[in-house]
């Protein structure tokens, strides 16, 4: 446990050192930051939007934005939290644009439709169904769930990334799990 | 532990984030409550199934191309790192404060002092220019009383100035902070809050004057028709709104 904590602290220190080096004009420090986080950011976005090309594009935009505004990073949160916040915000923007462009029904409507499609979904493989169920969660719950389960972030960090309080992050996570549980129970009983 | 409480802790138990004591109590409850045990098993299964969900299919695994593409884009779009105000130097002073609360408090205090100073300066230096050339001294006095009862002492000054030659007036008008044109009684008088008139700033002790000199002053004021020629003010002491005393003596 102690060694894990120390490792985390070292990562944070390394990140801050790289940020400082970049601020002093060392461009290679930025490259190191990108190399160190590109996979995590890409897969985080991929898990949210499910489209590899778009995920790569948003990941690029994330790092371009980091490059542009790294000088304004104060180190109040860890670099990772700051980076995740940029990535999540760009992903949310992308999802909103996508909804506008494709005139997708709002999420609540989509949820109702999903209820209707439940029978149809039963025919699919369970994990696929579960993934679809996750994708139909309200945006905030879904993002919180992904940050908590896959990124294993504490609520405090999720709150910093998503905006809002630690309590709100916790509530969103519990709602997400509860919503999934209800649908999961239905799926299981249908089987 | 009751069922409601047990449900509350289940998710934390699954995530292995529950304290050993609560873990123990929850385990005891689960062993004795088949309903909660069923819910816990279902939750655990759901959690690990979600956690184990594979990523969406990716055509090619991610290599180092993100960095290459980012660099390419930065070059193509001519993107430069934008320096924040902080890094431009103007706000570096605040970096002395590592605690934001301290920095903000200091900022508020500094802004408050600046605003307070400006307001004080305005209230102190607010001046009016009054052309009294067409009025008799009685009328002037009435006018002053209308403007501010605090200013009645200025009547004596006006009356006195009226008795002086233009050279005498110009010799000390700067120090009096009064703009005077010899041919007309034009006075620019600071309007101050009432407290300042008693602060000693505008009242000067004439105790060094001989009775004859004071008599002469009174006489001069009387000759000019002032309705209140006496400089006797503030508890009977001989005080007059005038500066400097030495030059006054030379009248």
CSV table of C-alpha atoms in Angstrom, one decimal:
chain,number,residue,atom,x,y,z
A,1,UNK,CA,0.0,0.0,0.0
A,2,UNK,CA,2.8,2.3,1.0
A,3,UNK,CA,4.7,1.6,-2.2
A,4,UNK,CA,1.7,2.3,-4.3
A,5,UNK,CA,1.2,5.6,-2.7
A,6,UNK,CA,4.9,6.5,-3.1
A,7,UNK,CA,4.7,5.5,-6.7
A,8,UNK,CA,1.7,7.8,-7.2
A,9,UNK,CA,3.5,10.6,-5.6
A,10,UNK,CA,6.5,10.0,-7.8
A,11,UNK,CA,4.3,10.2,-10.9
A,12,UNK,CA,2.8,13.5,-9.7
A,13,UNK,CA,6.3,14.9,-9.0
A,14,UNK,CA,7.6,13.7,-12.4
A,15,UNK,CA,4.6,15.3,-14.1
A,16,UNK,CA,5.2,18.6,-12.3
A,17,UNK,CA,8.9,18.5,-13.2
A,18,UNK,CA,8.0,18.0,-16.8
A,19,UNK,CA,5.5,20.9,-16.7
A,20,UNK,CA,8.2,23.1,-15.2
A,21,UNK,CA,10.7,22.1,-17.8
A,22,UNK,CA,8.1,22.9,-20.6
A,23,UNK,CA,7.4,26.3,-19.0
A,24,UNK,CA,11.2,27.0,-19.2
A,25,UNK,CA,11.1,26.3,-22.9
A,26,UNK,CA,12.0,22.6,-23.0
A,27,UNK,CA,9.8,21.2,-25.8
A,28,UNK,CA,10.9,17.6,-25.2
A,29,UNK,CA,9.1,17.8,-21.8
A,30,UNK,CA,5.8,18.2,-23.6
A,31,UNK,CA,6.6,15.1,-25.8
A,32,UNK,CA,7.3,13.1,-22.6
A,33,UNK,CA,3.9,14.1,-21.1
A,34,UNK,CA,2.1,13.1,-24.3
A,35,UNK,CA,3.9,9.8,-24.5
A,36,UNK,CA,3.1,9.1,-20.9
A,37,UNK,CA,-0.6,9.9,-21.1
A,38,UNK,CA,-1.6,9.4,-24.8
A,39,UNK,CA,-2.9,5.8,-24.3
A,40,UNK,CA,-4.8,6.5,-21.1
A,41,UNK,CA,-6.5,9.5,-22.7
A,42,UNK,CA,-7.2,7.8,-25.9
A,43,UNK,CA,-8.8,4.7,-24.2
A,44,UNK,CA,-10.7,6.9,-21.8
A,45,UNK,CA,-12.3,8.8,-24.7
A,46,UNK,CA,-12.8,5.6,-26.6
A,47,UNK,CA,-14.7,4.1,-23.8
A,48,UNK,CA,-16.9,7.1,-23.6
A,49,UNK,CA,-17.7,7.6,-27.3
A,50,UNK,CA,-17.0,4.1,-28.7
A,51,UNK,CA,-15.4,5.4,-32.0
A,52,UNK,CA,-11.7,4.9,-32.4
A,53,UNK,CA,-11.1,7.5,-35.1
A,54,UNK,CA,-13.1,10.2,-33.2
A,55,UNK,CA,-11.3,9.1,-30.0
A,56,UNK,CA,-7.9,9.6,-31.6
A,57,UNK,CA,-9.0,13.0,-32.9
A,58,UNK,CA,-10.3,14.2,-29.5
A,59,UNK,CA,-7.1,12.8,-27.9
A,60,UNK,CA,-5.0,14.9,-30.3
A,61,UNK,CA,-7.2,18.0,-29.6
A,62,UNK,CA,-6.7,17.4,-25.9
A,63,UNK,CA,-2.9,17.5,-26.2
A,64,UNK,CA,-3.0,20.5,-28.5
A,65,UNK,CA,-5.0,22.3,-25.9
A,66,UNK,CA,-2.6,21.2,-23.2
A,67,UNK,CA,0.3,22.5,-25.3
A,68,UNK,CA,-1.4,25.9,-25.8
A,69,UNK,CA,-2.4,26.4,-22.1
A,70,UNK,CA,0.2,24.5,-20.1
A,71,UNK,CA,1.7,27.8,-19.0
A,72,UNK,CA,-1.6,28.6,-17.2
A,73,UNK,CA,-1.4,25.3,-15.2
A,74,UNK,CA,-0.8,26.3,-11.6
A,75,UNK,CA,-0.4,22.9,-10.1
A,76,UNK,CA,-3.4,23.3,-7.8
A,77,UNK,CA,-4.6,19.9,-8.9
A,78,UNK,CA,-2.3,17.2,-10.3
A,79,UNK,CA,-1.4,17.4,-14.0
A,80,UNK,CA,-3.4,14.2,-14.6
A,81,UNK,CA,-6.6,15.7,-13.1
A,82,UNK,CA,-6.1,18.8,-15.2
A,83,UNK,CA,-5.5,16.7,-18.3
A,84,UNK,CA,-8.5,14.5,-17.7
A,85,UNK,CA,-10.7,17.6,-17.2
A,86,UNK,CA,-9.6,18.9,-20.6
A,87,UNK,CA,-10.2,15.5,-22.2
A,88,UNK,CA,-13.6,15.1,-20.6
A,89,UNK,CA,-14.7,18.6,-21.6
A,90,UNK,CA,-13.7,18.1,-25.2
A,91,UNK,CA,-15.4,14.7,-25.2
A,92,UNK,CA,-18.6,16.3,-23.8
A,93,UNK,CA,-18.4,19.0,-26.4
A,94,UNK,CA,-18.1,16.4,-29.1
A,95,UNK,CA,-21.1,14.4,-27.8
A,96,UNK,CA,-23.2,17.6,-27.7
A,97,UNK,CA,-22.2,18.5,-31.3
A,98,UNK,CA,-22.9,15.0,-32.4
A,99,UNK,CA,-26.4,15.1,-30.8
A,100,UNK,CA,-27.0,18.4,-32.6
A,101,UNK,CA,-25.8,17.2,-35.9
A,102,UNK,CA,-27.5,13.9,-36.0
A,103,UNK,CA,-30.5,15.3,-34.2
A,104,UNK,CA,-30.4,12.4,-31.8
A,105,UNK,CA,-33.1,12.3,-29.2
A,106,UNK,CA,-32.1,13.7,-25.8
A,107,UNK,CA,-30.7,11.2,-23.4
A,108,UNK,CA,-33.9,10.8,-21.4
A,109,UNK,CA,-35.8,10.1,-24.5
A,110,UNK,CA,-33.1,7.7,-25.5
A,111,UNK,CA,-33.4,6.0,-22.2
A,112,UNK,CA,-37.2,5.5,-22.7
A,113,UNK,CA,-36.5,4.1,-26.1
A,114,UNK,CA,-34.0,1.8,-24.6
A,115,UNK,CA,-36.6,0.5,-22.3
A,116,UNK,CA,-38.7,-0.3,-25.3
A,117,UNK,CA,-35.8,-1.9,-27.0
A,118,UNK,CA,-35.0,-4.1,-24.1
A,119,UNK,CA,-36.6,-7.1,-25.6
A,120,UNK,CA,-34.6,-6.6,-28.7
A,121,UNK,CA,-31.4,-6.2,-26.7
A,122,UNK,CA,-32.0,-9.5,-24.9
A,123,UNK,CA,-31.1,-11.3,-28.1
A,124,UNK,CA,-27.6,-9.8,-28.0
A,125,UNK,CA,-24.7,-10.9,-26.0
A,126,UNK,CA,-24.8,-9.8,-22.4
A,127,UNK,CA,-21.7,-7.8,-22.3
A,128,UNK,CA,-22.7,-6.0,-25.4
A,129,UNK,CA,-26.1,-5.3,-23.8
A,130,UNK,CA,-24.4,-4.1,-20.7
A,131,UNK,CA,-22.2,-1.8,-22.7
A,132,UNK,CA,-25.2,-0.3,-24.4
A,133,UNK,CA,-26.9,0.1,-21.1
A,134,UNK,CA,-23.9,2.0,-19.9
A,135,UNK,CA,-23.9,4.1,-23.0
A,136,UNK,CA,-27.6,5.1,-22.3
A,137,UNK,CA,-26.9,6.4,-18.8
A,138,UNK,CA,-27.3,10.1,-18.4
A,139,UNK,CA,-24.0,11.8,-19.5
A,140,UNK,CA,-22.8,12.8,-16.0
A,141,UNK,CA,-23.6,9.4,-14.5
A,142,UNK,CA,-21.8,7.7,-17.4
A,143,UNK,CA,-18.7,9.8,-17.2
A,144,UNK,CA,-18.5,9.4,-13.5
A,145,UNK,CA,-19.0,5.7,-13.7
A,146,UNK,CA,-16.2,5.4,-16.3
A,147,UNK,CA,-13.8,7.6,-14.3
A,148,UNK,CA,-14.5,5.6,-11.1
A,149,UNK,CA,-14.6,2.1,-12.4
A,150,UNK,CA,-12.0,2.1,-15.2
A,151,UNK,CA,-9.7,4.9,-14.1
A,152,UNK,CA,-10.2,4.1,-10.4
A,153,UNK,CA,-10.2,7.7,-9.5
A,154,UNK,CA,-11.2,8.9,-6.0
A,155,UNK,CA,-14.4,10.9,-5.8
A,156,UNK,CA,-12.5,14.0,-5.0
A,157,UNK,CA,-10.5,13.8,-8.2
A,158,UNK,CA,-13.7,13.0,-10.2
A,159,UNK,CA,-15.3,16.1,-8.7
A,160,UNK,CA,-12.4,18.2,-9.9
A,161,UNK,CA,-12.5,16.8,-13.4
A,162,UNK,CA,-16.3,16.9,-13.8
A,163,UNK,CA,-16.9,20.1,-11.8
A,164,UNK,CA,-19.1,20.0,-8.7
A,165,UNK,CA,-18.6,18.6,-5.2
A,166,UNK,CA,-17.2,15.3,-4.0
A,167,UNK,CA,-20.7,14.5,-2.7
A,168,UNK,CA,-22.2,15.1,-6.1
A,169,UNK,CA,-19.7,12.8,-7.7
A,170,UNK,CA,-20.6,10.1,-5.2
A,171,UNK,CA,-24.3,10.6,-5.8
A,172,UNK,CA,-23.8,10.4,-9.6
A,173,UNK,CA,-21.9,7.2,-9.2
A,174,UNK,CA,-24.5,5.6,-6.9
A,175,UNK,CA,-27.3,6.6,-9.3
A,176,UNK,CA,-25.3,5.1,-12.2
A,177,UNK,CA,-24.8,1.8,-10.4
A,178,UNK,CA,-28.4,1.7,-9.3
A,179,UNK,CA,-29.7,2.4,-12.8
A,180,UNK,CA,-27.4,-0.3,-14.2
A,181,UNK,CA,-28.5,-2.7,-11.4
A,182,UNK,CA,-32.2,-2.3,-12.3
A,183,UNK,CA,-31.5,-2.9,-16.0
A,184,UNK,CA,-29.1,-5.7,-15.3
A,185,UNK,CA,-31.7,-7.4,-13.1
A,186,UNK,CA,-34.3,-7.1,-15.9
A,187,UNK,CA,-31.8,-8.5,-18.4
A,188,UNK,CA,-30.9,-11.4,-16.1
A,189,UNK,CA,-34.6,-12.2,-15.4
A,190,UNK,CA,-35.4,-12.1,-19.1
A,191,UNK,CA,-32.7,-14.7,-19.6
B,1,UNK,CA,-26.4,-3.9,11.2
B,2,UNK,CA,-29.8,-3.4,9.5
B,3,UNK,CA,-30.6,-4.1,5.9
B,4,UNK,CA,-30.9,-0.4,4.9
B,5,UNK,CA,-27.4,0.3,6.3
B,6,UNK,CA,-26.0,-2.9,4.7
B,7,UNK,CA,-27.3,-1.8,1.3
B,8,UNK,CA,-25.6,1.5,1.8
B,9,UNK,CA,-22.2,-0.1,2.4
B,10,UNK,CA,-22.4,-2.8,-0.3
B,11,UNK,CA,-20.9,-0.9,-3.1
B,12,UNK,CA,-17.9,0.3,-1.0
B,13,UNK,CA,-17.5,-3.3,0.1
B,14,UNK,CA,-17.3,-4.4,-3.5
B,15,UNK,CA,-14.8,-1.7,-4.3
B,16,UNK,CA,-12.8,-2.8,-1.3
B,17,UNK,CA,-13.0,0.7,0.1
B,18,UNK,CA,-14.8,-0.2,3.4
B,19,UNK,CA,-13.0,0.0,6.7
B,20,UNK,CA,-12.1,-3.4,8.3
B,21,UNK,CA,-14.6,-2.8,11.1
B,22,UNK,CA,-17.6,-2.1,8.8
B,23,UNK,CA,-16.5,-4.9,6.5
B,24,UNK,CA,-16.7,-7.3,9.5
B,25,UNK,CA,-20.1,-6.0,10.5
B,26,UNK,CA,-21.4,-6.2,6.9
B,27,UNK,CA,-20.1,-9.7,6.5
B,28,UNK,CA,-21.9,-10.7,9.7
B,29,UNK,CA,-25.2,-9.2,8.4
B,30,UNK,CA,-24.9,-10.8,5.0
B,31,UNK,CA,-24.4,-14.2,6.6
B,32,UNK,CA,-27.6,-13.8,8.5
B,33,UNK,CA,-29.7,-12.1,5.7
B,34,UNK,CA,-30.2,-14.1,2.5
B,35,UNK,CA,-32.0,-11.1,0.8
B,36,UNK,CA,-29.0,-8.8,1.4
B,37,UNK,CA,-26.6,-11.6,0.5
B,38,UNK,CA,-28.5,-12.0,-2.9
B,39,UNK,CA,-28.3,-8.2,-3.5
B,40,UNK,CA,-24.6,-8.1,-2.7
B,41,UNK,CA,-23.8,-11.0,-5.0
B,42,UNK,CA,-25.8,-9.4,-7.8
B,43,UNK,CA,-24.0,-6.1,-7.2
B,44,UNK,CA,-20.6,-7.7,-7.2
B,45,UNK,CA,-21.4,-9.6,-10.4
B,46,UNK,CA,-22.6,-6.4,-12.1
B,47,UNK,CA,-19.5,-4.4,-10.9
B,48,UNK,CA,-17.0,-6.9,-12.2
B,49,UNK,CA,-18.9,-7.4,-15.4
B,50,UNK,CA,-18.9,-3.7,-16.1
B,51,UNK,CA,-15.3,-3.4,-15.1
B,52,UNK,CA,-14.4,-6.3,-17.3
B,53,UNK,CA,-16.2,-4.9,-20.4
B,54,UNK,CA,-13.8,-5.0,-23.3
B,55,UNK,CA,-13.0,-1.8,-25.1
B,56,UNK,CA,-14.7,-1.1,-28.3
B,57,UNK,CA,-13.0,-2.8,-31.3
B,58,UNK,CA,-10.0,-0.8,-32.5
B,59,UNK,CA,-8.7,-1.2,-36.0
B,60,UNK,CA,-5.1,-0.7,-35.0
B,61,UNK,CA,-3.7,-0.6,-31.6
B,62,UNK,CA,-2.5,2.8,-30.5
B,63,UNK,CA,1.2,3.4,-31.0
B,64,UNK,CA,3.1,6.7,-30.6
B,65,UNK,CA,1.2,8.3,-33.5
B,66,UNK,CA,-0.8,10.6,-31.2
B,67,UNK,CA,2.4,12.5,-30.4
B,68,UNK,CA,3.3,12.7,-34.1
B,69,UNK,CA,-0.1,13.9,-35.0
B,70,UNK,CA,-0.2,16.5,-32.2
B,71,UNK,CA,3.2,17.8,-33.3
B,72,UNK,CA,2.1,17.9,-36.9
B,73,UNK,CA,-1.1,19.9,-35.9
B,74,UNK,CA,0.9,22.3,-33.7
B,75,UNK,CA,3.2,23.0,-36.6
B,76,UNK,CA,0.5,23.2,-39.3
B,77,UNK,CA,-1.7,25.6,-37.2
B,78,UNK,CA,1.2,27.6,-35.9
B,79,UNK,CA,0.1,27.1,-32.4
B,80,UNK,CA,2.2,28.8,-29.7
B,81,UNK,CA,2.0,28.2,-26.0
B,82,UNK,CA,-0.1,31.1,-24.6
B,83,UNK,CA,1.4,32.8,-21.7
B,84,UNK,CA,-1.0,33.6,-19.0
B,85,UNK,CA,-1.1,37.0,-17.2
B,86,UNK,CA,0.5,35.2,-14.3
B,87,UNK,CA,3.5,34.3,-16.4
B,88,UNK,CA,3.7,37.6,-18.1
B,89,UNK,CA,4.9,38.9,-14.8
B,90,UNK,CA,2.3,41.4,-13.7
B,91,UNK,CA,0.8,39.1,-11.1
B,92,UNK,CA,4.0,37.5,-10.0
B,93,UNK,CA,3.8,39.4,-6.8
B,94,UNK,CA,0.9,37.2,-5.8
B,95,UNK,CA,3.0,34.1,-6.2
B,96,UNK,CA,4.6,35.1,-2.9
B,97,UNK,CA,1.4,33.9,-1.4
B,98,UNK,CA,1.1,30.2,-1.7
B,99,UNK,CA,-2.2,30.2,0.0
B,100,UNK,CA,-5.0,31.6,-2.3
B,101,UNK,CA,-7.1,32.8,0.7
B,102,UNK,CA,-4.2,34.9,1.9
B,103,UNK,CA,-3.6,36.3,-1.6
B,104,UNK,CA,-7.3,37.2,-2.1
B,105,UNK,CA,-7.5,38.7,1.3
B,106,UNK,CA,-4.4,40.9,0.6
B,107,UNK,CA,-5.8,41.9,-2.7
B,108,UNK,CA,-9.1,42.9,-1.1
B,109,UNK,CA,-7.3,44.9,1.6
B,110,UNK,CA,-5.1,46.7,-1.0
B,111,UNK,CA,-8.1,47.4,-3.3
B,112,UNK,CA,-10.0,48.7,-0.2
B,113,UNK,CA,-7.1,51.0,0.8
B,114,UNK,CA,-6.9,52.4,-2.7
B,115,UNK,CA,-10.6,53.0,-3.0
B,116,UNK,CA,-10.7,54.5,0.6
B,117,UNK,CA,-7.7,56.8,-0.3
B,118,UNK,CA,-9.4,58.0,-3.5
B,119,UNK,CA,-12.7,58.7,-1.7
B,120,UNK,CA,-10.8,60.5,1.1
B,121,UNK,CA,-8.9,62.6,-1.4
B,122,UNK,CA,-12.1,63.5,-3.2
B,123,UNK,CA,-13.9,64.4,0.0
B,124,UNK,CA,-10.9,66.4,1.2
B,125,UNK,CA,-10.1,68.2,-1.9
B,126,UNK,CA,-13.6,69.0,-3.2
B,127,UNK,CA,-13.5,72.7,-3.9
B,128,UNK,CA,-16.0,75.2,-5.1
B,129,UNK,CA,-15.3,78.4,-6.8
B,130,UNK,CA,-17.7,81.1,-5.9
B,131,UNK,CA,-17.8,84.5,-7.6
B,132,UNK,CA,-18.9,86.9,-4.9
B,133,UNK,CA,-18.0,90.1,-6.8
B,134,UNK,CA,-21.5,91.5,-7.1
B,135,UNK,CA,-22.5,90.8,-3.5
B,136,UNK,CA,-22.2,92.8,-0.3
B,137,UNK,CA,-20.6,91.1,2.6
B,138,UNK,CA,-23.9,90.6,4.3
B,139,UNK,CA,-25.2,88.9,1.2
B,140,UNK,CA,-22.0,86.8,0.9
B,141,UNK,CA,-22.4,85.7,4.5
B,142,UNK,CA,-26.0,84.7,3.9
B,143,UNK,CA,-24.9,82.8,0.8
B,144,UNK,CA,-22.2,81.0,2.8
B,145,UNK,CA,-24.6,80.0,5.5
B,146,UNK,CA,-26.9,78.6,2.9
B,147,UNK,CA,-24.0,76.6,1.4
B,148,UNK,CA,-22.6,75.4,4.7
B,149,UNK,CA,-22.9,76.8,8.2
B,150,UNK,CA,-19.4,75.5,8.8
B,151,UNK,CA,-18.0,78.1,6.5
B,152,UNK,CA,-19.1,81.2,8.3
B,153,UNK,CA,-15.5,81.8,9.5
B,154,UNK,CA,-14.5,82.3,5.9
B,155,UNK,CA,-16.4,85.5,5.9
B,156,UNK,CA,-13.7,86.9,8.1
B,157,UNK,CA,-11.1,85.8,5.6
B,158,UNK,CA,-13.0,87.3,2.7
B,159,UNK,CA,-13.4,90.5,4.6
B,160,UNK,CA,-9.8,90.6,5.5
B,161,UNK,CA,-8.7,89.9,1.9
B,162,UNK,CA,-10.8,92.7,0.7
B,163,UNK,CA,-8.8,95.0,2.9
B,164,UNK,CA,-5.4,93.9,1.5
B,165,UNK,CA,-3.5,95.2,-1.5
B,166,UNK,CA,-3.2,92.8,-4.5
B,167,UNK,CA,0.5,92.3,-3.7
B,168,UNK,CA,-0.2,91.3,-0.2
B,169,UNK,CA,-2.9,88.9,-1.3
B,170,UNK,CA,-0.8,87.3,-3.9
B,171,UNK,CA,2.1,86.9,-1.5
B,172,UNK,CA,0.3,84.4,0.7
B,173,UNK,CA,-2.7,83.3,-1.4
B,174,UNK,CA,-0.9,80.0,-2.2
B,175,UNK,CA,-0.3,79.2,1.4
B,176,UNK,CA,-3.9,80.1,2.2
B,177,UNK,CA,-5.0,77.6,-0.5
B,178,UNK,CA,-7.4,80.4,-1.6
B,179,UNK,CA,-7.5,81.7,-5.1
B,180,UNK,CA,-8.0,85.4,-4.9
B,181,UNK,CA,-8.3,88.0,-7.6
B,182,UNK,CA,-7.7,91.4,-6.1
B,183,UNK,CA,-10.5,93.2,-8.0
B,184,UNK,CA,-13.2,90.8,-7.1
B,185,UNK,CA,-13.6,88.6,-4.2
B,186,UNK,CA,-13.3,85.3,-5.7
B,187,UNK,CA,-12.8,82.5,-3.2
B,188,UNK,CA,-12.1,78.9,-3.7
B,189,UNK,CA,-12.8,77.3,-0.4
B,190,UNK,CA,-12.4,73.7,0.5
B,191,UNK,CA,-15.6,72.1,1.7
B,192,UNK,CA,-14.7,69.7,4.4
B,193,UNK,CA,-16.6,67.4,6.7
B,194,UNK,CA,-17.5,69.2,9.9
B,195,UNK,CA,-14.9,67.5,12.0
B,196,UNK,CA,-12.0,69.0,10.0
B,197,UNK,CA,-12.8,72.5,10.9
B,198,UNK,CA,-12.0,71.6,14.5
B,199,UNK,CA,-9.0,69.6,13.6
B,200,UNK,CA,-6.7,72.6,13.9
B,201,UNK,CA,-5.9,72.6,10.2
B,202,UNK,CA,-7.8,75.8,9.4
B,203,UNK,CA,-7.8,77.5,12.8
B,204,UNK,CA,-4.8,79.4,13.9
B,205,UNK,CA,-4.0,80.7,17.3
B,206,UNK,CA,-3.6,84.4,17.4
B,207,UNK,CA,-2.4,84.5,21.0
B,208,UNK,CA,0.9,85.9,19.9
B,209,UNK,CA,-0.9,89.0,18.5
B,210,UNK,CA,-0.8,92.0,20.6
B,211,UNK,CA,-4.2,93.3,21.7
B,212,UNK,CA,-3.6,96.3,19.4
B,213,UNK,CA,-3.0,94.1,16.4
B,214,UNK,CA,-6.1,92.1,17.1
B,215,UNK,CA,-8.0,95.3,17.6
B,216,UNK,CA,-6.8,96.5,14.2
B,217,UNK,CA,-8.0,93.3,12.6
B,218,UNK,CA,-11.3,93.6,14.2
B,219,UNK,CA,-11.5,97.2,13.2
B,220,UNK,CA,-10.6,96.4,9.6
B,221,UNK,CA,-13.3,93.7,9.5
B,222,UNK,CA,-15.8,96.1,11.0
B,223,UNK,CA,-14.9,98.8,8.4
B,224,UNK,CA,-15.7,96.4,5.7
B,225,UNK,CA,-19.2,95.9,7.1
B,226,UNK,CA,-18.8,92.3,8.2
B,227,UNK,CA,-21.8,91.4,10.4
B,228,UNK,CA,-19.5,89.2,12.5
B,229,UNK,CA,-16.1,90.9,12.6
B,230,UNK,CA,-14.8,89.4,15.7
B,231,UNK,CA,-12.3,86.6,15.3
B,232,UNK,CA,-13.1,85.4,18.8
B,233,UNK,CA,-13.8,81.7,18.3
B,234,UNK,CA,-13.5,78.4,20.0
B,235,UNK,CA,-13.9,79.0,23.7
B,236,UNK,CA,-12.9,82.6,23.8
B,237,UNK,CA,-9.4,82.1,22.4
B,238,UNK,CA,-8.4,84.5,19.7
B,239,UNK,CA,-8.5,82.4,16.6
B,240,UNK,CA,-8.8,83.2,13.0
B,241,UNK,CA,-9.1,81.3,9.9
B,242,UNK,CA,-5.9,82.5,8.4
B,243,UNK,CA,-2.3,81.4,7.7
B,244,UNK,CA,0.5,82.3,8.0
B,245,UNK,CA,0.4,84.3,11.2
B,246,UNK,CA,3.8,86.0,10.5
B,247,UNK,CA,2.6,87.5,7.3
B,248,UNK,CA,-0.7,88.5,8.9
B,249,UNK,CA,1.2,90.4,11.5
B,250,UNK,CA,2.9,92.4,8.8
B,251,UNK,CA,-0.4,93.9,7.7
